[in-house]
Short mmCIF file of C-alpha atoms in Angstrom, two decimals:
data_model
loop_
_atom_site.label_atom_id
_atom_site.label_comp_id
_atom_site.label_asym_id
_atom_site.label_seq_id
_atom_site.Cartn_x
_atom_site.Cartn_y
_atom_site.Cartn_z
CA ASP A 278 88.95 97.61 112.36
CA ASP A 279 90.83 100.34 110.52
CA VAL A 280 90.95 102.69 113.53
CA ASP A 281 92.20 101.49 116.91
CA PRO A 282 91.80 102.79 119.55
CA LEU A 283 88.59 104.64 118.77
CA PRO A 284 89.07 108.41 118.86
CA ILE A 285 87.18 111.04 120.81
CA LEU A 286 85.40 113.29 118.31
CA VAL A 287 84.74 116.85 119.40
CA LEU A 288 82.28 118.61 117.08
CA LEU A 289 82.22 122.40 116.93
CA PRO A 290 79.02 123.84 115.42
CA SER A 291 79.40 126.45 112.74
CA ALA A 292 79.04 129.96 114.14
CA ASP A 293 75.61 131.40 113.39
CA GLY A 294 74.64 134.96 112.64
CA ASP A 295 76.35 137.98 111.18
CA PHE A 296 79.26 139.89 112.69
CA VAL A 297 77.79 142.89 110.95
CA PRO A 298 74.89 142.76 108.47
CA GLY A 299 76.03 140.87 105.39
CA MET A 300 79.27 139.57 106.93
CA ARG A 301 78.98 136.02 108.25
CA ARG A 302 80.62 135.51 111.61
CA ARG A 303 82.03 132.12 110.65
CA HIS A 304 83.75 133.60 107.59
CA LEU A 305 85.74 135.80 109.95
CA GLU A 306 86.44 133.18 112.61
CA TYR A 307 87.47 130.49 110.13
CA GLY A 308 89.40 132.82 107.85
CA GLU A 309 92.43 135.04 108.05
CA GLY A 310 93.20 138.01 110.25
CA VAL A 311 92.73 138.64 113.94
CA HIS A 312 89.37 136.85 114.19
CA GLY A 313 90.82 133.67 112.69
CA GLU A 314 93.82 133.86 115.00
CA HIS A 315 91.58 134.28 118.05
CA HIS A 316 89.42 131.34 116.94
CA ALA A 317 92.48 129.09 116.52
CA ASP A 318 93.91 130.22 119.85
CA PHE A 319 90.60 129.55 121.61
CA ILE A 320 90.59 125.96 120.33
CA ALA A 321 94.24 125.31 121.18
CA GLU A 322 94.59 127.21 124.43
CA ARG A 323 91.16 126.88 126.04
CA LEU A 324 89.15 124.06 124.45
CA MET A 325 91.96 121.50 124.12
CA PRO A 326 93.07 121.78 127.78
CA LEU A 327 89.43 121.34 128.84
CA ILE A 328 89.10 118.17 126.75
CA ASN A 329 92.40 116.78 128.00
CA ASP A 330 91.36 117.47 131.59
CA ARG A 331 87.97 115.75 131.30
CA PHE A 332 88.91 112.75 129.17
CA ARG A 333 91.76 110.28 129.06
CA THR A 334 93.50 111.55 125.95
CA VAL A 335 96.85 111.35 124.22
CA THR A 336 98.14 114.84 124.91
CA GLU A 337 101.03 114.76 122.43
CA ALA A 338 100.50 116.42 119.05
CA GLU A 339 100.14 113.03 117.36
CA GLY A 340 97.01 112.43 119.44
CA ALA A 341 95.01 115.38 118.11
CA MET A 342 93.84 116.06 114.56
CA ALA A 343 91.79 118.89 113.04
CA ILE A 344 89.20 118.29 110.36
CA GLY A 345 86.80 120.64 108.61
CA THR A 346 84.84 121.34 105.45
CA SER A 347 84.81 124.45 103.26
CA MET A 348 85.88 127.36 105.51
CA GLY A 349 86.34 124.74 108.22
CA GLY A 350 88.96 123.10 106.00
CA GLN A 351 90.77 126.43 105.80
CA ALA A 352 90.49 126.76 109.60
CA SER A 353 91.88 123.25 110.13
CA LEU A 354 95.05 123.90 108.14
CA HIS A 355 95.42 127.32 109.78
CA LEU A 356 95.09 125.68 113.21
CA LEU A 357 97.78 123.16 112.33
CA LEU A 358 100.13 125.91 111.14
CA ARG A 359 99.47 128.17 114.13
CA HIS A 360 99.66 125.46 116.81
CA PRO A 361 101.85 122.67 115.40
CA THR A 362 102.92 121.48 118.85
CA MET A 363 99.32 120.60 119.69
CA PHE A 364 98.08 118.95 116.47
CA GLY A 365 99.50 116.10 114.45
CA GLY A 366 97.54 116.61 111.28
CA ALA A 367 94.62 118.17 109.46
CA ALA A 368 91.97 117.04 107.00
CA CYS A 369 90.50 119.65 104.67
CA LEU A 370 87.39 118.68 102.69
CA SER A 371 86.47 121.09 99.88
CA PRO A 372 88.63 123.70 101.61
CA ALA A 373 88.35 127.44 100.99
CA PHE A 374 92.07 128.10 101.42
CA GLN A 375 92.91 131.78 101.94
CA PRO A 376 95.96 133.64 100.54
CA ALA A 377 97.58 134.19 103.94
CA THR A 378 97.29 130.50 104.80
CA ILE A 379 98.86 129.52 101.48
CA ALA A 380 101.64 132.03 102.18
CA SER A 381 102.19 130.45 105.60
CA VAL A 382 102.52 127.05 103.94
CA ALA A 383 105.20 128.55 101.69
CA THR A 384 107.16 130.25 104.48
CA SER A 385 106.85 128.44 107.79
CA GLY A 386 105.04 125.39 106.47
CA PRO A 387 108.02 123.42 105.15
CA ASP A 388 109.53 123.05 108.61
CA LEU A 389 106.24 122.61 110.43
CA LEU A 390 104.35 120.32 108.08
CA LYS A 391 106.85 117.67 107.03
CA SER A 392 106.12 115.66 110.17
CA LYS A 393 102.35 116.18 109.96
CA ASN A 394 99.52 114.10 108.51
CA ILE A 395 97.63 116.09 105.87
CA TYR A 396 94.56 115.17 103.84
CA ILE A 397 92.92 117.36 101.17
CA ASP A 398 90.01 116.58 98.89
CA ASN A 399 87.39 118.31 96.78
CA GLY A 400 84.69 117.74 94.21
CA GLY A 401 83.71 120.07 91.40
CA ASP A 402 84.07 119.92 87.64
CA ASP A 403 86.77 117.70 86.17
CA GLU A 404 87.60 118.38 82.53
CA ASN A 405 89.97 115.41 82.35
CA ALA A 406 87.19 113.07 83.38
CA ASN A 407 84.63 115.05 81.33
CA VAL A 408 82.46 115.45 84.42
CA ARG A 409 80.58 118.57 85.47
CA VAL A 410 78.60 119.17 88.64
CA PRO A 411 74.87 119.19 87.84
CA MET A 412 72.98 122.33 88.80
CA PHE A 413 70.28 120.33 90.58
CA ASP A 414 70.29 117.09 92.56
CA LEU A 415 66.91 115.94 93.88
CA PHE A 416 68.46 113.99 96.73
CA ASP A 417 69.85 117.20 98.19
CA HIS A 418 66.28 118.22 98.98
CA ILE A 419 64.91 115.08 100.62
CA THR A 420 67.28 114.87 103.55
CA PRO A 421 65.58 114.36 106.94
CA LYS A 422 66.61 117.69 108.49
CA ALA A 423 66.98 120.12 105.61
CA GLN A 424 64.75 120.17 102.57
CA TRP A 425 66.69 123.07 101.09
CA ASN A 426 70.30 122.06 100.65
CA PRO A 427 71.27 123.29 97.18
CA GLY A 428 74.79 121.92 97.19
CA TYR A 429 76.38 125.04 95.73
CA PHE A 430 77.15 123.24 92.48
CA TRP A 431 79.74 125.84 91.43
CA LEU A 432 81.71 126.24 94.65
CA ASP A 433 84.12 123.29 94.63
CA THR A 434 85.11 124.23 91.08
CA GLN A 435 85.58 127.85 92.15
CA LEU A 436 87.82 126.78 95.05
CA GLN A 437 90.05 124.60 92.84
CA PRO A 438 92.70 127.28 92.04
CA ALA A 439 93.46 127.91 95.73
CA ILE A 440 93.62 124.16 96.36
CA ASP A 441 95.98 123.76 93.40
CA ALA A 442 98.16 126.60 94.74
CA THR A 443 98.34 124.96 98.16
CA ARG A 444 99.22 121.60 96.65
CA ALA A 445 101.87 123.17 94.42
CA THR A 446 103.44 124.80 97.47
CA LEU A 447 103.42 121.53 99.39
CA ASP A 448 104.92 119.72 96.40
CA PHE A 449 107.63 122.35 95.98
CA HIS A 450 108.72 121.89 99.59
CA LYS A 451 108.39 118.10 99.38
CA VAL A 452 105.73 117.91 102.08
CA GLU A 453 103.84 114.63 101.87
CA TYR A 454 100.04 114.72 101.88
CA CYS A 455 97.05 112.81 100.56
CA TYR A 456 94.86 114.40 97.88
CA ARG A 457 91.65 112.96 96.48
CA LYS A 458 89.47 114.38 93.73
CA PHE A 459 85.77 113.50 93.52
CA PRO A 460 84.59 114.59 90.06
CA GLY A 461 81.08 115.95 90.14
CA GLY A 462 81.05 116.32 93.92
CA ARG A 463 78.84 119.08 95.28
CA HIS A 464 79.64 121.46 98.13
CA ASN A 465 77.38 120.36 100.96
CA GLU A 466 77.13 118.13 104.02
CA ARG A 467 75.46 115.29 102.14
CA GLU A 468 78.41 115.04 99.77
CA TRP A 469 81.02 115.22 102.55
CA ALA A 470 79.17 112.55 104.54
CA LYS A 471 79.64 110.11 101.65
CA ARG A 472 83.43 110.25 102.04
CA ILE A 473 84.03 111.21 105.68
CA ASP A 474 85.52 107.77 106.35
CA LEU A 475 88.50 108.51 104.09
CA PRO A 476 89.98 111.46 106.00
CA LEU A 477 89.24 109.81 109.34
CA ILE A 478 91.06 106.63 108.34
CA HIS A 479 93.92 108.66 106.83
CA LEU A 480 94.42 110.66 110.03
CA LEU A 481 93.58 108.03 112.64
CA GLY A 482 93.88 104.67 110.92
CA LYS A 483 96.37 101.96 111.62
CA LYS A 484 99.66 102.48 109.85
CA LYS A 485 100.38 99.61 107.47
#
């Protein structure tokens, strides 16, 4: 009842394989530089027109939102900044924000983002709540599809400074956004699945 009408969800699988040995392809496509620009342009200029042609969609920016986790969270904010006329918002779960994206928020972001719907969250250690991410969680290893899903217990904590820098930049320019902290949250799909309803409702829910 919180989302009406129901949205069309288009899921893009994470790129597999290495661009060169030791360099993950998805780290390039979701990150900064020419590969990240080409990835964003492919979504906006080729994939989005295909979706709009095949389905009955709202083609204005307010009808399309980007959402991603980790490097996908970085890619979602980058997509919003690079193609603001095509997207109305972005949700970034445990995002790995990159310096160039933070710089874009500081320079072009104030004008582009004030009318957008932005959601950011992360887990990790929380000294104020006296909570630390445990090194091992048994339930990470009894999922139906992946018995080895370590959760990268350190990663959300490691990503906190870049998230704080992005939030400070948004605050400085008085850009409204939603931020949620999940103390003790690990960096994996099981953890994000527990809270996926929150960004979806924030981006697509009924305005009260």
